[in-house]
Coordinates of C-alpha atoms in Angstrom, one line a residue:
Chain T
M1 CA -19.2 7.8 -34.4
T2 CA -21.1 10.7 -32.7
P3 CA -20.5 14.3 -33.8
E4 CA -19.2 15.1 -30.4
A5 CA -16.3 12.7 -31.1
A6 CA -14.8 15.0 -33.6
T7 CA -11.3 15.6 -32.1
G8 CA -8.8 13.0 -31.6
V9 CA -8.9 13.4 -27.8
A10 CA -12.7 13.2 -27.6
L11 CA -12.5 10.0 -29.7
A12 CA -9.9 8.4 -27.7
D13 CA -11.8 9.2 -24.5
Q14 CA -15.0 7.8 -26.0
V15 CA -13.3 4.4 -27.2
R16 CA -11.6 4.1 -23.6
D17 CA -15.1 4.6 -21.9
Q18 CA -16.8 2.2 -24.1
W19 CA -14.0 -0.4 -23.3
A20 CA -14.7 0.1 -19.7
K21 CA -18.4 -0.1 -20.1
W22 CA -17.9 -3.5 -22.1
L23 CA -16.0 -4.8 -19.3
L24 CA -18.3 -3.9 -16.6
V25 CA -21.3 -5.3 -18.4
Q26 CA -19.6 -8.6 -18.5
R27 CA -18.9 -8.6 -14.8
R28 CA -20.8 -11.2 -12.8
P29 CA -20.9 -11.7 -9.1
P30 CA -19.0 -14.7 -7.9
K31 CA -21.0 -17.7 -6.9
A32 CA -20.7 -19.5 -3.5
H33 CA -19.3 -23.0 -3.5
P34 CA -19.8 -24.1 0.0
D35 CA -19.0 -27.9 -0.8
V36 CA -15.2 -27.3 -1.8
V37 CA -12.4 -25.1 -1.5
Y38 CA -10.8 -24.2 -4.9
A39 CA -7.1 -25.2 -5.2
S40 CA -6.4 -21.5 -5.8
G41 CA -8.1 -20.7 -2.4
W42 CA -5.1 -20.9 0.0
R43 CA -5.2 -17.9 2.3
A44 CA -3.2 -17.1 5.2
C45 CA -6.5 -16.5 7.2
T46 CA -9.0 -19.5 7.6
R47 CA -11.8 -16.9 8.0
R48 CA -11.0 -15.4 4.7
M49 CA -10.9 -19.0 3.1
F50 CA -14.5 -19.6 4.6
Y51 CA -15.8 -16.3 3.2
D52 CA -14.4 -17.2 -0.2
V53 CA -16.5 -20.4 -0.4
T54 CA -19.7 -18.9 1.3
V55 CA -20.0 -15.2 0.5
P56 CA -17.7 -14.4 -2.3
D57 CA -20.1 -11.7 -3.3
Q58 CA -19.2 -9.7 -0.4
V59 CA -16.1 -8.4 -2.0
V60 CA -16.3 -4.9 -3.7
P61 CA -16.7 -5.9 -7.3
F62 CA -13.5 -5.1 -9.5
D63 CA -13.4 -2.0 -11.4
A64 CA -12.9 -1.8 -15.1
E65 CA -9.0 -1.6 -14.8
T66 CA -8.8 -4.7 -12.8
L67 CA -11.2 -6.7 -15.0
A68 CA -9.0 -5.6 -18.0
R69 CA -5.8 -6.9 -16.2
F70 CA -7.7 -10.2 -15.6
Q71 CA -8.6 -10.5 -19.2
R72 CA -5.2 -9.8 -20.2
G73 CA -4.0 -12.7 -17.8
E74 CA -6.6 -15.1 -19.5
D75 CA -5.3 -14.1 -23.0
R76 CA -1.7 -14.5 -21.9
E77 CA -2.4 -17.9 -20.5
R78 CA -3.9 -19.1 -23.8
D79 CA -1.2 -17.5 -26.0
L80 CA 1.7 -18.9 -23.7
L81 CA 0.3 -22.3 -23.9
I82 CA -0.2 -22.1 -27.8
T83 CA 3.4 -20.8 -28.1
M84 CA 4.8 -23.4 -25.7
S85 CA 2.8 -26.1 -27.8
H86 CA 4.5 -24.7 -31.1
I87 CA 8.0 -24.8 -29.6
G88 CA 7.5 -28.2 -28.4
H89 CA 6.5 -29.3 -31.9
A90 CA 9.5 -27.5 -33.7
Q91 CA 12.4 -28.4 -31.3
R92 CA 14.2 -31.8 -30.6
P93 CA 13.8 -33.4 -28.1
G94 CA 10.3 -32.0 -28.3
F95 CA 7.4 -31.9 -26.0
A96 CA 3.5 -31.5 -26.2
I97 CA 1.1 -29.4 -24.2
V98 CA -1.9 -31.7 -23.4
A99 CA -4.9 -32.0 -21.2
Q100 CA -5.7 -28.3 -20.8
Q101 CA -8.0 -27.5 -17.9
F102 CA -7.4 -31.0 -16.5
P103 CA -9.6 -31.6 -13.3
V104 CA -7.9 -32.4 -10.1
A105 CA -9.7 -33.1 -6.8
L106 CA -8.3 -33.9 -3.3
D107 CA -10.1 -35.8 -0.7
G108 CA -9.8 -35.2 3.1
R109 CA -11.1 -37.3 6.0
R110 CA -14.5 -39.2 5.5
R111 CA -13.5 -39.4 1.7
R112 CA -15.1 -36.0 1.3
Q113 CA -13.7 -33.9 -1.6
V114 CA -12.3 -30.8 -0.1
I115 CA -10.1 -29.3 -2.6
R116 CA -10.7 -28.9 -6.4
G117 CA -9.1 -27.3 -9.4
Y118 CA -8.0 -27.4 -13.0
I119 CA -4.6 -27.7 -14.3
D120 CA -3.9 -25.2 -17.0
G121 CA -1.8 -27.9 -19.0
L122 CA 0.3 -30.7 -18.8
L123 CA 3.7 -30.8 -20.5
R124 CA 4.4 -34.2 -21.9
P125 CA 8.1 -34.8 -23.1
E126 CA 8.7 -36.6 -26.3
G127 CA 8.5 -40.3 -25.7
D128 CA 6.2 -40.1 -22.7
H129 CA 2.9 -41.4 -23.6
R130 CA 1.0 -41.2 -20.3
G131 CA 2.1 -38.9 -17.8
G132 CA 2.8 -35.2 -17.9
I133 CA 4.1 -32.3 -15.9
P134 CA 1.5 -29.9 -14.4
L135 CA 1.8 -26.3 -15.5
E136 CA 0.2 -23.3 -13.8
V137 CA 0.5 -20.1 -15.8
K138 CA 0.5 -16.9 -13.7
T139 CA 0.5 -13.4 -15.2
W140 CA 1.4 -11.5 -12.1
S141 CA 2.7 -8.0 -12.0
T142 CA 5.9 -7.8 -13.9
N143 CA 7.5 -6.0 -10.8
I144 CA 6.6 -9.0 -8.5
V145 CA 7.7 -11.6 -11.2
E146 CA 11.1 -10.1 -11.6
R147 CA 11.7 -10.7 -8.0
L148 CA 10.8 -14.2 -8.1
S149 CA 13.4 -16.8 -9.0
S150 CA 12.7 -19.9 -6.8
F151 CA 9.7 -21.6 -5.3
D152 CA 10.8 -20.1 -1.9
D153 CA 10.5 -16.6 -3.4
V154 CA 7.0 -17.4 -4.6
I155 CA 5.6 -19.0 -1.3
E156 CA 7.0 -16.3 0.9
N157 CA 5.4 -13.4 -1.0
P158 CA 1.9 -12.8 0.4
W159 CA 0.7 -11.8 -3.0
T160 CA 1.8 -15.1 -4.7
Q161 CA 1.8 -17.7 -2.2
S162 CA -1.7 -18.9 -3.2
G163 CA -0.4 -19.7 -6.7
A164 CA 2.3 -21.9 -5.1
Y165 CA -0.2 -24.0 -3.0
Q166 CA -2.4 -24.2 -6.2
L167 CA 0.4 -26.1 -8.0
L168 CA 1.4 -28.1 -4.9
A169 CA -2.5 -29.2 -4.8
Y170 CA -2.3 -30.3 -8.4
L171 CA 1.1 -32.2 -7.8
L172 CA -0.5 -34.0 -5.1
G173 CA -3.8 -34.6 -6.8
H174 CA -2.1 -35.7 -10.0
N175 CA 0.4 -37.8 -8.1
V176 CA 3.7 -36.4 -9.8
P177 CA 6.8 -35.3 -8.1
F178 CA 7.2 -31.8 -9.8
G179 CA 5.6 -29.3 -11.9
Y180 CA 6.4 -25.8 -13.3
L181 CA 5.0 -22.4 -12.5
V182 CA 5.2 -20.5 -15.7
L183 CA 5.6 -16.9 -14.9
D184 CA 4.7 -14.4 -17.7
R185 CA 7.0 -11.5 -18.2
S186 CA 8.1 -9.1 -20.7
G187 CA 10.8 -11.5 -22.2
I188 CA 11.0 -15.2 -22.1
P189 CA 8.5 -16.4 -19.3
K190 CA 10.2 -17.8 -16.2
L191 CA 9.6 -21.5 -15.4
V192 CA 9.8 -22.1 -11.6
V193 CA 10.3 -25.6 -10.6
V194 CA 7.8 -26.8 -7.8
E195 CA 8.7 -30.2 -6.2
L196 CA 6.8 -32.2 -3.7
T197 CA 9.5 -32.3 -1.1
D198 CA 8.9 -33.3 2.5
V199 CA 8.5 -29.7 3.4
N200 CA 6.0 -29.1 0.6
L201 CA 4.0 -32.2 1.4
Q202 CA 3.8 -30.6 5.0
R203 CA 2.4 -27.5 3.6
M204 CA -0.3 -29.5 1.6
E205 CA -1.1 -31.4 4.9
T206 CA -1.9 -27.8 6.4
F207 CA -3.7 -26.9 3.4
L208 CA -5.9 -29.8 3.4
A209 CA -6.4 -29.6 7.2
R210 CA -7.5 -25.9 6.8
A211 CA -9.8 -26.7 3.9
E212 CA -11.4 -29.4 5.8
A213 CA -11.8 -27.0 8.8
V214 CA -13.6 -24.5 6.6
L215 CA -15.9 -27.0 5.3
D216 CA -16.5 -28.1 9.0
H217 CA -17.5 -24.8 9.8
V218 CA -19.9 -24.4 6.8
E219 CA -21.7 -27.7 7.9
A220 CA -21.9 -26.5 11.5
G221 CA -23.1 -23.0 10.5
T222 CA -20.1 -21.5 12.5
V223 CA -17.3 -19.1 11.5
P224 CA -13.6 -19.6 12.0
D225 CA -11.8 -17.2 14.4
F226 CA -10.3 -14.0 13.4
I227 CA -6.6 -14.0 12.5
D228 CA -4.3 -12.1 14.7
D229 CA -2.5 -10.3 11.8
P230 CA -3.5 -6.7 11.0
A231 CA -1.3 -6.9 7.9
E232 CA -3.3 -9.8 6.7
C233 CA -6.5 -7.7 7.3
A234 CA -5.4 -4.8 5.5
R235 CA -5.0 -7.1 2.4
C236 CA -8.3 -8.9 2.9
P237 CA -11.3 -7.9 0.6
Y238 CA -13.8 -8.9 3.2
F239 CA -12.4 -6.5 5.8
G240 CA -15.2 -4.0 6.5
T241 CA -17.8 -5.9 4.6
A242 CA -18.2 -9.4 5.9
C243 CA -15.4 -9.4 8.4
H244 CA -15.1 -6.8 11.3
P245 CA -12.1 -8.0 13.2
P246 CA -10.6 -6.3 16.2
L247 CA -6.9 -5.1 15.1
A248 CA -3.9 -5.5 17.3
A249 CA -1.0 -3.2 16.9
Q250 CA 2.7 -3.3 17.6
A251 CA 3.8 -0.1 19.4
T252 CA 6.9 2.0 19.0
Q253 CA 9.3 1.3 22.0
V254 CA 9.5 4.0 24.4
L255 CA 13.2 4.0 25.8
T256 CA 13.3 6.0 29.0
D257 CA 17.1 5.9 29.8
P258 CA 18.2 9.4 30.3
D259 CA 21.9 8.4 29.5
L260 CA 20.8 7.0 26.1
E261 CA 18.9 10.3 25.4
A262 CA 22.2 12.3 26.2
T263 CA 24.2 9.9 24.0
L264 CA 21.8 10.7 21.2
E265 CA 21.8 14.4 21.8
R266 CA 25.5 14.2 21.6
W267 CA 25.5 12.0 18.5
W268 CA 23.2 14.3 16.8
A269 CA 25.2 17.5 17.6
L270 CA 28.5 15.9 16.4
R271 CA 26.8 14.4 13.2
E272 CA 27.6 17.0 10.7
A273 CA 31.1 17.4 11.9
G274 CA 31.6 13.6 11.8
R275 CA 30.3 13.4 8.1
E276 CA 32.7 16.2 7.0
W277 CA 35.5 14.6 8.8
R278 CA 34.9 11.2 7.1
G279 CA 34.9 12.9 3.7
L280 CA 38.1 14.7 4.3
D281 CA 39.7 11.6 5.7
D282 CA 38.8 9.8 2.5
Q283 CA 40.3 12.4 0.6
V284 CA 43.5 12.7 2.5
K285 CA 44.0 9.1 2.4
Q286 CA 43.4 9.0 -1.3
Q287 CA 45.7 12.0 -2.0
L288 CA 48.6 10.9 0.1
R289 CA 48.5 7.0 -0.8
G290 CA 52.1 6.0 -1.7
V291 CA 53.7 9.1 0.1
E292 CA 56.2 7.3 2.5
S293 CA 57.7 10.5 3.8
G294 CA 56.7 14.1 3.1
V295 CA 55.9 17.6 4.5
A296 CA 52.9 19.6 3.8
G297 CA 52.5 23.1 5.5
H298 CA 52.7 22.5 9.1
F299 CA 52.2 18.7 8.6
A300 CA 54.8 16.0 8.7
I301 CA 53.5 12.9 6.6
S302 CA 54.9 9.3 7.0
G303 CA 53.5 6.2 5.4
R304 CA 54.4 2.7 4.8
W305 CA 53.4 -0.2 2.7
G306 CA 52.2 -3.5 4.3
K307 CA 51.3 -6.8 3.4
Q308 CA 47.6 -7.4 2.5
T309 CA 46.0 -10.8 2.5
R310 CA 42.8 -11.5 1.0
L311 CA 40.8 -14.4 -0.4
D312 CA 40.4 -14.2 -4.1
L313 CA 37.6 -16.8 -4.6
P314 CA 35.9 -17.6 -8.0
D315 CA 32.3 -16.4 -7.9
D316 CA 30.8 -20.1 -7.8
L317 CA 32.7 -20.8 -4.7
K318 CA 31.8 -17.6 -3.0
R319 CA 28.1 -18.6 -3.8
Q320 CA 28.6 -21.9 -2.5
Y321 CA 29.5 -20.5 1.1
T322 CA 27.1 -17.7 0.9
V323 CA 24.7 -17.7 3.7
A324 CA 21.6 -15.4 3.9
D325 CA 20.9 -14.3 7.4
P326 CA 17.3 -12.5 7.5
K327 CA 18.4 -10.7 10.7
G328 CA 22.0 -10.1 9.7
R329 CA 21.9 -6.5 8.8
F330 CA 20.3 -3.8 10.9
T331 CA 19.8 -0.3 9.5
L332 CA 19.2 2.6 11.7
D333 CA 17.5 5.9 10.6
I334 CA 17.5 8.5 13.5
A335 CA 16.0 12.0 13.0
R336 CA 15.7 14.7 15.7
L337 CA 12.0 15.9 15.8
Chain U
M1 CA -0.3 -7.8 66.0
D2 CA -3.3 -10.0 64.8
D3 CA -2.7 -11.8 61.5
Q4 CA -6.2 -10.7 60.4
D5 CA -5.3 -6.9 60.7
P6 CA -6.7 -5.4 57.6
I7 CA -3.8 -2.9 57.4
E8 CA -1.1 -5.5 57.6
S9 CA -2.9 -7.8 55.0
E10 CA -3.2 -5.2 52.3
P11 CA -0.9 -5.9 49.4
L12 CA 1.9 -3.3 49.1
T13 CA 2.2 -1.8 45.6
P14 CA 5.8 -0.6 45.0
A15 CA 6.1 3.0 44.1
P16 CA 7.3 3.4 40.4
T17 CA 10.8 4.5 40.2
T18 CA 12.0 7.7 38.4
L19 CA 13.1 5.8 35.4
A20 CA 9.8 4.1 35.0
L21 CA 7.9 7.2 35.5
R22 CA 9.6 8.7 32.4
D23 CA 7.5 6.4 30.1
P24 CA 4.2 7.9 29.5
R25 CA 2.5 4.4 29.5
V26 CA 3.3 4.0 33.2
P27 CA 0.3 5.8 35.2
A28 CA 1.6 8.6 37.4
T29 CA -0.4 10.2 40.1
L30 CA 0.3 13.5 41.7
D31 CA 1.5 11.7 44.9
D32 CA 3.9 9.6 42.8
L33 CA 5.3 12.8 41.3
A34 CA 5.5 14.6 44.6
A35 CA 7.5 11.8 45.9
L36 CA 10.3 12.4 43.2
R37 CA 10.6 15.9 44.6
G38 CA 13.3 17.7 42.5
Q39 CA 13.2 15.2 39.7
A40 CA 9.4 15.5 39.2
I41 CA 9.7 18.3 36.5
E42 CA 12.2 16.5 34.7
V43 CA 10.0 13.4 34.6
V44 CA 6.9 15.4 33.6
E45 CA 8.9 17.1 30.8
T46 CA 10.2 13.8 29.6
R47 CA 6.8 12.4 29.3
A48 CA 5.5 15.4 27.5
T49 CA 8.5 15.2 25.1
V50 CA 7.9 11.6 24.2
L51 CA 4.3 12.2 23.4
E52 CA 5.3 15.3 21.3
T53 CA 8.0 13.3 19.4
L54 CA 5.4 10.6 18.8
R55 CA 2.8 13.0 17.3
K56 CA 5.4 14.7 15.2
R57 CA 6.7 11.2 14.0
G58 CA 3.1 10.3 13.3
I59 CA 2.5 13.3 11.0
R60 CA 5.9 12.6 9.3
L61 CA 4.5 9.2 8.4
T62 CA 1.8 10.7 6.6
V63 CA 1.8 12.3 3.1
P64 CA 0.2 15.7 2.1
E65 CA -2.6 13.9 0.3
D66 CA -3.6 12.3 3.6
W67 CA -4.8 15.8 4.8
L68 CA -8.0 17.8 4.0
L69 CA -7.2 21.6 5.0
F70 CA -10.0 23.9 6.2
R71 CA -9.7 27.6 6.4
N72 CA -11.8 29.4 9.0
A73 CA -13.0 33.1 8.8
Q74 CA -10.0 34.3 10.4
G75 CA -7.8 32.7 7.8
R76 CA -6.6 30.1 10.2
I77 CA -5.7 26.8 8.3
T78 CA -6.2 23.5 10.1
G79 CA -5.6 19.9 8.5
Y80 CA -8.0 16.8 9.0
L81 CA -6.3 13.5 8.7
S82 CA -8.1 11.2 6.3
D83 CA -8.9 7.6 7.1
A84 CA -6.2 6.1 5.0
G85 CA -3.7 8.6 6.6
A86 CA -4.7 7.4 10.1
G87 CA -4.1 3.9 9.0
R88 CA -0.4 4.7 8.3
L89 CA 0.5 5.7 12.0
R90 CA -1.8 3.1 13.8
D91 CA 1.1 1.0 14.6
L92 CA 3.5 3.8 15.6
I93 CA 1.1 4.8 18.3
G94 CA 0.2 1.3 18.9
I95 CA -3.5 1.8 18.6
E96 CA -5.6 -1.4 19.2
V97 CA -9.3 -1.4 18.0
F98 CA -11.6 -3.8 19.8
D99 CA -15.2 -4.6 20.6
V100 CA -16.2 -3.9 17.1
E101 CA -19.9 -3.9 16.6
E102 CA -21.6 -4.9 13.3
P103 CA -22.3 -2.0 11.0
R104 CA -25.8 -0.6 10.9
R105 CA -27.7 0.6 7.7
L106 CA -29.7 3.7 8.2
M107 CA -32.1 4.9 5.4
A108 CA -32.4 8.5 4.6
G109 CA -35.7 10.3 4.3
D110 CA -35.6 10.2 0.4
G111 CA -35.9 6.3 0.6
Q112 CA -33.0 5.7 -1.6
S113 CA -29.8 7.3 0.1
F114 CA -28.4 5.5 3.1
M115 CA -25.5 5.5 5.4
Y116 CA -23.7 2.7 7.5
V117 CA -22.5 3.5 11.0
Q118 CA -20.5 1.4 13.2
R119 CA -19.0 1.6 16.8
A120 CA -15.8 0.3 18.1
S121 CA -13.3 1.1 21.2
G122 CA -9.8 1.8 21.1
R123 CA -6.7 1.8 23.1
A124 CA -3.3 3.3 22.5
K125 CA -0.4 1.3 23.8
T126 CA 1.9 4.3 23.9
T127 CA -0.2 6.2 26.3
G128 CA -2.5 3.8 27.9
Q129 CA -5.4 6.0 26.8
V130 CA -8.6 4.3 26.0
V131 CA -11.8 5.7 24.0
E132 CA -15.0 3.7 24.1
K133 CA -17.8 3.1 21.6
V134 CA -16.3 5.6 19.1
E135 CA -18.8 5.9 16.1
G136 CA -17.9 6.2 12.5
G137 CA -20.1 6.5 9.4
R138 CA -20.1 7.0 5.7
A139 CA -23.0 7.8 3.5
S140 CA -24.0 6.7 -0.2
T141 CA -24.2 10.4 -1.3
E142 CA -20.5 11.1 -0.7
D143 CA -18.0 11.7 -3.7
F144 CA -16.2 8.4 -3.3
C145 CA -19.0 6.4 -4.5
K146 CA -21.0 8.8 -6.6
D147 CA -20.9 6.7 -9.7
D148 CA -21.9 3.5 -8.1
T149 CA -25.2 1.8 -7.5
G150 CA -26.7 -1.5 -6.1
A151 CA -24.5 -4.1 -4.5
V152 CA -21.3 -2.2 -5.4
L153 CA -22.5 0.9 -3.6
D154 CA -23.6 -0.9 -0.5
L155 CA -20.2 -2.8 -0.2
K156 CA -18.3 0.4 -0.9
V157 CA -20.0 2.5 1.9
K158 CA -20.0 -0.5 4.2
K159 CA -16.2 -0.8 3.9
A160 CA -15.6 2.9 4.0
C161 CA -17.6 3.0 7.2
R162 CA -15.2 0.6 8.9
A163 CA -12.2 2.5 7.7
N164 CA -13.9 5.5 9.2
V165 CA -14.4 3.9 12.7
N166 CA -10.6 2.9 12.8
G167 CA -9.7 6.4 11.4
S168 CA -11.8 8.3 14.2
I169 CA -10.1 6.1 17.0
V170 CA -6.6 6.9 15.6
R171 CA -7.5 10.5 15.1
E172 CA -8.7 10.8 18.6
L173 CA -5.9 8.8 20.4
A174 CA -3.1 10.1 18.4
G175 CA -4.2 13.8 19.1
L176 CA -4.6 14.4 15.3
K177 CA -8.0 15.7 15.1
N178 CA -7.3 19.2 14.1
V179 CA -3.6 19.9 13.4
S180 CA -2.4 23.5 12.5
E181 CA -0.6 24.2 9.2
D182 CA 2.4 25.1 11.4
D183 CA 2.5 21.8 12.9
L184 CA 2.3 20.1 9.7
R185 CA 5.1 22.1 8.1
E186 CA 7.2 21.7 11.3
A187 CA 6.9 17.9 11.1
W188 CA 7.5 17.6 7.4
K189 CA 10.7 20.0 7.6
G190 CA 13.5 18.2 5.7
T191 CA 11.2 15.6 4.3
G192 CA 10.2 17.3 0.9
K193 CA 6.5 17.0 1.8
D194 CA 4.7 20.1 0.8
L195 CA 1.5 21.3 2.2
A196 CA 0.4 22.7 -1.3
H197 CA -0.4 19.2 -2.2
A198 CA -2.9 18.6 0.5
N199 CA -6.5 18.6 -0.4
R200 CA -8.5 21.7 0.2
G201 CA -12.1 21.8 1.8
R202 CA -14.2 24.5 3.3
G203 CA -12.8 28.0 3.2
F204 CA -10.8 27.3 -0.2
G205 CA -13.3 28.6 -2.5
T206 CA -16.1 26.8 -4.5
Q207 CA -15.8 23.1 -5.1
D208 CA -14.6 23.6 -8.8
E209 CA -12.0 26.1 -7.6
R210 CA -10.8 23.5 -5.0
L211 CA -10.5 20.7 -7.8
G212 CA -8.1 22.8 -9.9
A213 CA -10.3 25.6 -11.7
A214 CA -9.2 29.2 -11.6
R215 CA -8.4 30.2 -7.9
A216 CA -8.2 33.5 -6.2
G217 CA -5.1 35.0 -7.3
T218 CA -5.2 33.5 -10.7
P219 CA -4.1 36.1 -13.4
D220 CA -6.8 37.9 -15.2
V221 CA -5.8 36.7 -18.5
P222 CA -7.1 33.8 -20.7
P223 CA -5.0 30.6 -20.6
P224 CA -2.8 29.6 -23.5
T225 CA -3.8 26.8 -25.9
C226 CA -1.7 23.6 -26.2
P227 CA 0.2 23.8 -29.5
H228 CA -0.4 20.1 -29.9
C229 CA -4.1 19.7 -29.4
Q230 CA -5.3 23.2 -29.2
T231 CA -7.1 22.8 -26.0
P232 CA -7.1 25.6 -23.2
A233 CA -4.1 24.8 -20.9
T234 CA -4.6 24.3 -17.0
L235 CA -2.9 26.5 -14.6
R236 CA -0.8 24.4 -12.1
Q237 CA 1.3 25.2 -8.9
G238 CA 4.9 24.3 -9.4
R239 CA 6.6 22.0 -6.8
G240 CA 9.8 22.4 -5.1
G241 CA 10.1 26.2 -5.4
K242 CA 9.2 26.0 -9.1
G243 CA 6.6 28.9 -10.0
A244 CA 3.2 28.3 -11.5
F245 CA 3.0 27.1 -15.0
Y246 CA 0.4 26.1 -17.6
G247 CA 0.2 22.6 -18.9
C248 CA -1.9 20.4 -21.1
R249 CA -4.0 17.8 -19.3
H250 CA -4.7 15.8 -22.4
W251 CA -1.1 15.0 -23.2
D252 CA -1.2 11.4 -22.3
K253 CA -4.5 10.7 -23.8
A254 CA -4.0 12.6 -26.9
G255 CA -0.5 10.9 -27.3
H256 CA 1.4 14.2 -27.7
P257 CA 4.5 15.2 -25.9
K258 CA 4.2 17.0 -22.6
W259 CA 4.0 20.7 -22.9
T260 CA 4.3 23.4 -20.2
L261 CA 4.6 27.2 -20.2
D262 CA 5.7 29.2 -17.2
L263 CA 3.0 31.6 -15.8
E264 CA 5.5 34.6 -15.7
K265 CA 6.3 33.8 -19.5
W266 CA 2.8 33.9 -20.5
L267 CA 2.1 37.1 -18.5
A268 CA 5.1 38.8 -20.2
Q269 CA 3.7 37.7 -23.6
A270 CA 0.2 39.1 -22.5
K271 CA 1.9 42.5 -21.8
A272 CA 3.5 42.5 -25.3
S273 CA 2.0 44.7 -28.0
P274 CA -0.3 43.1 -30.6
A275 CA 2.3 43.8 -33.3
D276 CA 4.4 41.0 -31.6
G277 CA 1.8 38.5 -32.4
P278 CA -1.6 37.5 -31.1
T279 CA -2.4 38.4 -27.5
P280 CA -3.8 35.8 -25.0
E281 CA -7.2 37.6 -25.5
D282 CA -7.0 37.0 -29.3
V283 CA -6.1 33.5 -28.8
A284 CA -9.0 32.9 -26.4
A285 CA -11.3 34.7 -28.8
D286 CA -10.0 32.4 -31.5
N287 CA -10.7 29.3 -29.3
R288 CA -14.2 30.5 -28.5
L289 CA -14.8 31.0 -32.3
D290 CA -13.8 27.4 -33.1
A291 CA -15.7 26.0 -30.3
E292 CA -18.8 27.8 -31.7
I293 CA -18.2 26.5 -35.3
A294 CA -17.7 22.9 -33.9
A295 CA -20.9 23.3 -31.9
R296 CA -22.7 24.6 -35.0
D297 CA -21.4 21.8 -37.2
A298 CA -22.5 19.4 -34.5
R299 CA -26.0 20.6 -34.5
G300 CA -26.1 20.7 -38.4
A301 CA -25.1 17.1 -38.4
K302 CA -27.9 16.2 -36.0

């Protein structure tokens, strides 16, 4: 320890700096793999998939903080599989975790291998001597994982959908009907079931076709078109380095109806008064509930009880009839500037 | 009349209606406005109001940290919107970026430093305004990449260059190249956003002062020391009407609880007599002595 590291704060700083340097020293630029698309390489943009296989070194290298997160992910993957293995041995009916880093490949047209990957492990239930259920361990941000409870959640989230496609590729390549995404979290990990349904087989068709298109572009020396989605470009690590796309934009609607403007002005003017009235209305109704006949100052009060009909359904039945409409609710926020 | 009469065969463009002309995206000539007679002023005012509202709404979408403030010799403060801030309001104004050229790498005279420059054009959907071949650029000597070298430095500068082109186009088309502090305060009214959190550039003292060292107006007394780790405290400006206070910037790394002391309390202690305890000057002198002893020990150890 150097003399400068005499105080606790300085020592802590020094260890942290050394940790960061150690991670950065081990950092290696990713290598191009123009002959195949990795199973983890699903991207919404085909051009980005193309860059992943041809110029992955055109991404700004990860900083120490991100490298530390990756290392934690690798450590957790190893530890989770070991723990699952122990559990499988100890419990009945038991299971085993076998074939870690099991290779899987998918061929496209012309018998060309287009997608390749390695399954994290196979879960083999007791009594099954041949098969195994593919497992893909993910250590995504805890905030994201807490919002994922089904396969649909995983595949609809732009930050996690490549993991969903990755496991689908393994299921197709290994020819098994279902597998598990093992999602690490602070408590017991989540096991999300992924099945090769018709919809998911269709998704894999798309993945294979796009992977094939990427390899065709590599062979022809051409580049796929830009994607017309600025949100995707904003997430893309090649934006500004290898890729310089034009950016489209939504524009705010300009509503020119003078009647609407007048309505809004009046609405704004009455807003505070309306809020106050609603508050008082609630208070009055609460205070006078049950008063069938009364007088207060200048006010005569009369009320009456009436029959109320309501459906008192058990929760599981309610859930059965609950429908989620993505455009069912519309929230307005209006400010006068 | 002859079918080939040029006047007859000229296509007729219908004049825009009053309602349509209220939209700033619809081109309006003086003739169009003159034809409206009494309604022309109302139309012009509406178009101006829409643009003003868009500009204010754009500023509202930004956060104080998106702005770099400059103060001129007359004390007038204006804000410069950063590239990251410009990205927040690109969709609001509907700014499209097109004809993007490949970035060019230019070497500096020292043979080591370099910069990337890039051009692109832009169009605002809400106003119809177009800017062509706007140039952006970033240099390898800037603060954001000062610790980087090699491929990392090259990629970071190139990426920042593209962000700068986009930012320049947005600033130009949104009319946010130089925004007065009054405009910023007005647009942020009721949002809790505070100009005090904006970054400070030229006109706000030395670089060290801008980064949090003693500023003009800082009391002429030494700072207190943190009771947990004994390091000199840092003066900070309070938010939301709270006054300035001292705090320890090592609390998280050193693992001790947060500690703060109001500036006013510290100044009151400074005025107190030495009989009440050590004055700030005494504390500062002790700190200096401790530092000298530590440095001497360190030299001895070497």
